[in-house]
Short mmCIF file of C-alpha atoms and ligand atoms in Angstrom, two decimals:
data_model
loop_
_atom_site.label_atom_id
_atom_site.label_comp_id
_atom_site.label_asym_id
_atom_site.label_seq_id
_atom_site.Cartn_x
_atom_site.Cartn_y
_atom_site.Cartn_z
CA MET A 1 10.06 -33.28 37.16
CA ARG A 2 12.77 -30.65 37.53
CA LEU A 3 14.05 -28.58 34.61
CA PHE A 4 17.74 -27.93 33.99
CA LEU A 5 19.08 -25.63 31.27
CA ASP A 6 21.34 -27.27 28.67
CA THR A 7 23.83 -24.52 27.84
CA ALA A 8 27.24 -23.05 28.56
CA SER A 9 26.04 -19.52 27.82
CA ILE A 10 25.93 -17.31 30.92
CA ASP A 11 23.55 -14.94 29.14
CA ASP A 12 21.12 -17.79 28.51
CA VAL A 13 21.43 -18.93 32.13
CA ARG A 14 20.71 -15.41 33.41
CA ALA A 15 17.76 -14.99 31.03
CA ALA A 16 16.21 -18.28 32.12
CA ALA A 17 16.95 -17.98 35.83
CA ARG A 18 14.63 -14.99 36.31
CA PHE A 19 11.59 -17.27 35.82
CA GLY A 20 12.51 -19.43 38.80
CA VAL A 21 11.85 -22.69 36.96
CA ILE A 22 15.46 -23.77 36.33
CA SER A 23 17.06 -25.74 39.15
CA GLY A 24 20.29 -26.84 37.47
CA VAL A 25 22.47 -26.52 34.37
CA THR A 26 24.12 -29.07 32.11
CA THR A 27 27.13 -28.28 29.96
CA ASN A 28 29.30 -30.29 27.60
CA PRO A 29 32.37 -29.62 25.41
CA SER A 30 30.23 -28.88 22.34
CA LEU A 31 28.26 -26.22 24.22
CA LEU A 32 31.46 -24.72 25.67
CA ALA A 33 33.04 -24.58 22.19
CA LYS A 34 30.35 -22.07 21.18
CA GLU A 35 31.45 -19.69 23.96
CA GLY A 36 34.47 -18.06 22.32
CA GLY A 37 37.31 -19.53 24.36
CA VAL A 38 36.09 -18.80 27.90
CA SER A 39 37.76 -21.09 30.46
CA TYR A 40 35.54 -23.98 31.56
CA LYS A 41 36.19 -23.28 35.24
CA GLN A 42 35.37 -19.60 34.91
CA ARG A 43 32.10 -20.36 33.12
CA ILE A 44 31.04 -22.97 35.68
CA LEU A 45 31.74 -20.50 38.49
CA GLU A 46 29.74 -17.79 36.70
CA ILE A 47 26.82 -20.18 36.29
CA ALA A 48 27.08 -21.19 39.96
CA GLU A 49 26.56 -17.56 40.96
CA VAL A 50 23.23 -17.50 39.13
CA VAL A 51 21.81 -21.00 39.70
CA ASP A 52 22.05 -22.68 43.10
CA GLY A 53 21.67 -26.27 41.94
CA PRO A 54 23.51 -29.10 40.20
CA ILE A 55 25.83 -27.92 37.40
CA SER A 56 27.17 -30.66 35.16
CA ALA A 57 30.75 -30.30 33.86
CA GLU A 58 32.03 -32.96 31.49
CA CYS A 59 35.27 -34.96 31.60
CA VAL A 60 37.20 -35.30 28.34
CA THR A 61 39.96 -37.75 29.26
CA ARG A 62 39.79 -41.37 28.11
CA THR A 63 41.23 -43.74 30.71
CA ALA A 64 39.71 -44.57 34.09
CA ASP A 65 42.72 -43.17 35.98
CA GLU A 66 42.63 -39.94 33.97
CA LEU A 67 38.86 -39.63 34.38
CA VAL A 68 39.12 -39.93 38.16
CA VAL A 69 41.84 -37.26 38.34
CA GLU A 70 39.87 -34.98 36.03
CA ALA A 71 36.62 -35.60 37.93
CA ARG A 72 38.30 -34.63 41.21
CA GLU A 73 39.51 -31.41 39.60
CA LEU A 74 36.07 -30.51 38.15
CA ALA A 75 34.34 -31.36 41.45
CA SER A 76 36.78 -29.09 43.34
CA TRP A 77 35.61 -26.04 41.39
CA HIS A 78 32.32 -25.66 43.27
CA ARG A 79 30.16 -27.66 45.68
CA ASN A 80 27.36 -27.82 43.06
CA VAL A 81 29.44 -29.37 40.31
CA VAL A 82 28.25 -32.77 39.11
CA VAL A 83 30.84 -34.50 36.95
CA LYS A 84 29.70 -35.82 33.58
CA ILE A 85 31.32 -39.06 32.45
CA PRO A 86 30.44 -40.89 29.20
CA ILE A 87 29.39 -44.52 29.57
CA ASP A 88 32.02 -46.93 28.29
CA GLU A 89 34.38 -49.37 29.98
CA ALA A 90 36.78 -46.74 31.34
CA GLY A 91 33.80 -44.54 32.18
CA LEU A 92 32.07 -47.25 34.19
CA GLU A 93 35.16 -47.85 36.31
CA ALA A 94 35.57 -44.11 36.83
CA ILE A 95 31.89 -43.73 37.77
CA HIS A 96 32.34 -46.39 40.45
CA ARG A 97 35.55 -44.87 41.79
CA CYS A 98 34.24 -41.30 41.76
CA SER A 99 30.93 -42.26 43.39
CA SER A 100 32.83 -44.14 46.11
CA GLU A 101 34.68 -40.89 46.86
CA GLY A 102 31.41 -38.97 47.11
CA ILE A 103 31.77 -37.21 43.75
CA ARG A 104 28.34 -36.94 42.12
CA VAL A 105 28.33 -38.28 38.57
CA ASN A 106 25.97 -37.59 35.66
CA VAL A 107 26.51 -40.45 33.22
CA THR A 108 26.20 -39.11 29.72
CA LEU A 109 25.69 -40.56 26.24
CA ILE A 110 23.19 -43.15 27.51
CA PHE A 111 21.38 -44.86 24.64
CA SER A 112 20.00 -48.02 26.31
CA ALA A 113 18.39 -49.13 29.56
CA ASN A 114 21.25 -51.59 30.12
CA GLN A 115 23.79 -48.77 30.04
CA ALA A 116 21.63 -46.89 32.57
CA LEU A 117 21.40 -49.98 34.81
CA LEU A 118 25.19 -50.41 34.82
CA ALA A 119 25.71 -46.72 35.57
CA ALA A 120 23.19 -46.89 38.42
CA LEU A 121 24.81 -49.98 39.92
CA ALA A 122 28.19 -48.23 39.74
CA GLY A 123 26.75 -45.39 41.82
CA ALA A 124 25.70 -42.72 39.33
CA THR A 125 23.63 -39.84 40.66
CA TYR A 126 22.09 -39.16 37.22
CA VAL A 127 21.86 -41.05 33.95
CA SER A 128 21.32 -38.98 30.81
CA PRO A 129 19.54 -40.77 27.95
CA PHE A 130 19.94 -38.73 24.74
CA VAL A 131 16.43 -38.57 23.29
CA GLY A 132 16.99 -36.44 20.19
CA ARG A 133 20.03 -38.36 18.98
CA LEU A 134 18.05 -41.62 19.11
CA ASP A 135 15.18 -39.96 17.23
CA ASP A 136 17.79 -38.82 14.67
CA ILE A 137 18.53 -42.44 13.79
CA SER A 138 14.83 -43.40 13.62
CA GLU A 139 14.68 -44.96 17.07
CA GLU A 140 12.20 -43.79 19.70
CA GLY A 141 14.38 -41.89 22.14
CA MET A 142 11.61 -41.42 24.69
CA GLU A 143 11.15 -45.17 24.96
CA VAL A 144 14.67 -45.40 26.42
CA VAL A 145 13.75 -42.71 28.97
CA ARG A 146 10.67 -44.75 29.92
CA GLN A 147 12.74 -47.92 30.28
CA CYS A 148 15.38 -46.15 32.38
CA VAL A 149 12.69 -44.76 34.71
CA ASP A 150 11.08 -48.22 35.00
CA VAL A 151 14.41 -49.89 35.79
CA MET A 152 15.16 -47.40 38.58
CA THR A 153 11.62 -47.59 39.97
CA ILE A 154 11.16 -51.37 39.83
CA HIS A 155 14.50 -52.01 41.50
CA GLY A 156 14.46 -49.13 43.96
CA LEU A 157 17.65 -47.61 42.56
CA PRO A 158 18.25 -44.01 43.69
CA THR A 159 19.77 -42.87 40.36
CA GLN A 160 17.78 -40.09 38.72
CA VAL A 161 16.87 -40.16 35.04
CA LEU A 162 17.80 -36.91 33.32
CA ALA A 163 16.27 -36.67 29.84
CA ALA A 164 18.87 -35.00 27.58
CA SER A 165 19.22 -34.12 23.92
CA ILE A 166 15.79 -32.52 24.18
CA ARG A 167 14.87 -30.82 20.93
CA HIS A 168 11.29 -29.52 21.25
CA PRO A 169 8.40 -28.95 23.69
CA LEU A 170 6.77 -32.33 23.05
CA HIS A 171 9.95 -34.03 24.30
CA VAL A 172 9.52 -32.17 27.61
CA THR A 173 5.88 -33.23 28.00
CA GLN A 174 6.75 -36.81 27.12
CA ALA A 175 9.71 -36.87 29.51
CA ALA A 176 7.49 -35.60 32.33
CA LEU A 177 4.84 -38.23 31.58
CA ALA A 178 7.51 -40.93 31.36
CA GLY A 179 8.51 -40.09 34.91
CA ALA A 180 11.93 -38.58 34.15
CA HIS A 181 13.26 -36.89 37.28
CA VAL A 182 14.83 -34.09 35.26
CA ALA A 183 14.74 -32.79 31.68
CA THR A 184 17.57 -30.57 30.53
CA VAL A 185 16.24 -28.13 27.97
CA PRO A 186 18.11 -26.00 25.43
CA PRO A 187 17.54 -22.25 25.91
CA ASN A 188 15.43 -21.99 22.74
CA VAL A 189 13.00 -24.66 23.96
CA LEU A 190 12.24 -23.00 27.31
CA PRO A 191 10.15 -20.11 25.88
CA GLN A 192 8.41 -22.56 23.58
CA LEU A 193 7.05 -24.33 26.68
CA LEU A 194 5.40 -21.09 27.75
CA LYS A 195 3.75 -19.99 24.54
CA HIS A 196 0.26 -20.81 23.36
CA PRO A 197 -1.56 -18.80 20.68
CA LEU A 198 -4.86 -19.03 22.58
CA THR A 199 -3.16 -17.47 25.61
CA ASP A 200 -1.99 -14.53 23.46
CA ILE A 201 -5.44 -14.14 21.92
CA GLY A 202 -7.06 -14.38 25.35
CA ILE A 203 -4.79 -11.73 26.86
CA GLN A 204 -5.56 -9.37 23.98
CA ARG A 205 -9.29 -9.95 24.31
CA PHE A 206 -9.23 -9.27 28.08
CA LEU A 207 -7.22 -6.09 27.44
CA ASP A 208 -9.70 -4.90 24.80
CA ASP A 209 -12.63 -5.60 27.12
CA ALA A 210 -10.83 -3.97 30.06
CA ARG A 211 -10.56 -0.82 27.94
CA LYS A 212 -14.27 -1.00 27.09
CA ALA A 213 -15.07 -1.44 30.77
CA GLY A 214 -12.92 1.58 31.64
CA LEU A 215 -10.46 -0.47 33.68
CA VAL A 216 -7.49 0.67 31.57
CA ARG A 217 -7.00 3.44 29.02
O1 G3P B 301 22.50 -32.71 27.23
C1 G3P B 301 23.09 -33.26 26.08
C2 G3P B 301 22.72 -32.44 24.91
O2 G3P B 301 23.42 -31.23 24.94
C3 G3P B 301 22.92 -33.08 23.61
O3 G3P B 301 22.01 -32.48 22.77
O4 G3P B 301 21.06 -31.76 20.67
O5 G3P B 301 23.54 -32.20 20.84
O6 G3P B 301 21.90 -34.08 20.87
P1 G3P B 301 22.14 -32.64 21.20
#
């Protein structure tokens, strides 16, 4: 499973990129709104200088015709841009039209396997089931990820399942075990994947013993 970073913050992208474990970035209007008025294009281009992988930029228009025009514009910003389109009737038509033109689409706001199947049949490159938002309404978000992965696998569909709305480290483990192709993680979750108290205790113990053994002062 690949890891993307779910942020529009260039500082967060730079901080995460130094570990070499992030192979893409996902953004959305809510994440951009936290960035103090920076232009979307400028931010995507800044991110593209740091991460050489898929960068999702989201459409905000509401008709199929508008979505296609907007998607073309977003895709023209950089060769790594993947256009995010929400799954509804206009979205499905736009996904089909954009995919036919060779524009890669990440279909967002997926909450069921049927939505993912439709998006895949329309030519989506990625489908993004929102795990945390399903958990928020007392449904098991990860079950939808599992179902999406099974649908793609059983039917040999090339669409990749991108687990989104990830809220904590257990979501990442579960997404990996469910066979998600990608999990997009918020910047605060990434360091949580790394930490374990026994690792910290173990490092300290080795350092103490290294001092006793005269290896370090
Ligand atoms: O990738 C989509 C993600 O940003 C949504 O997360 O926490 O707003 O449900 P959240």
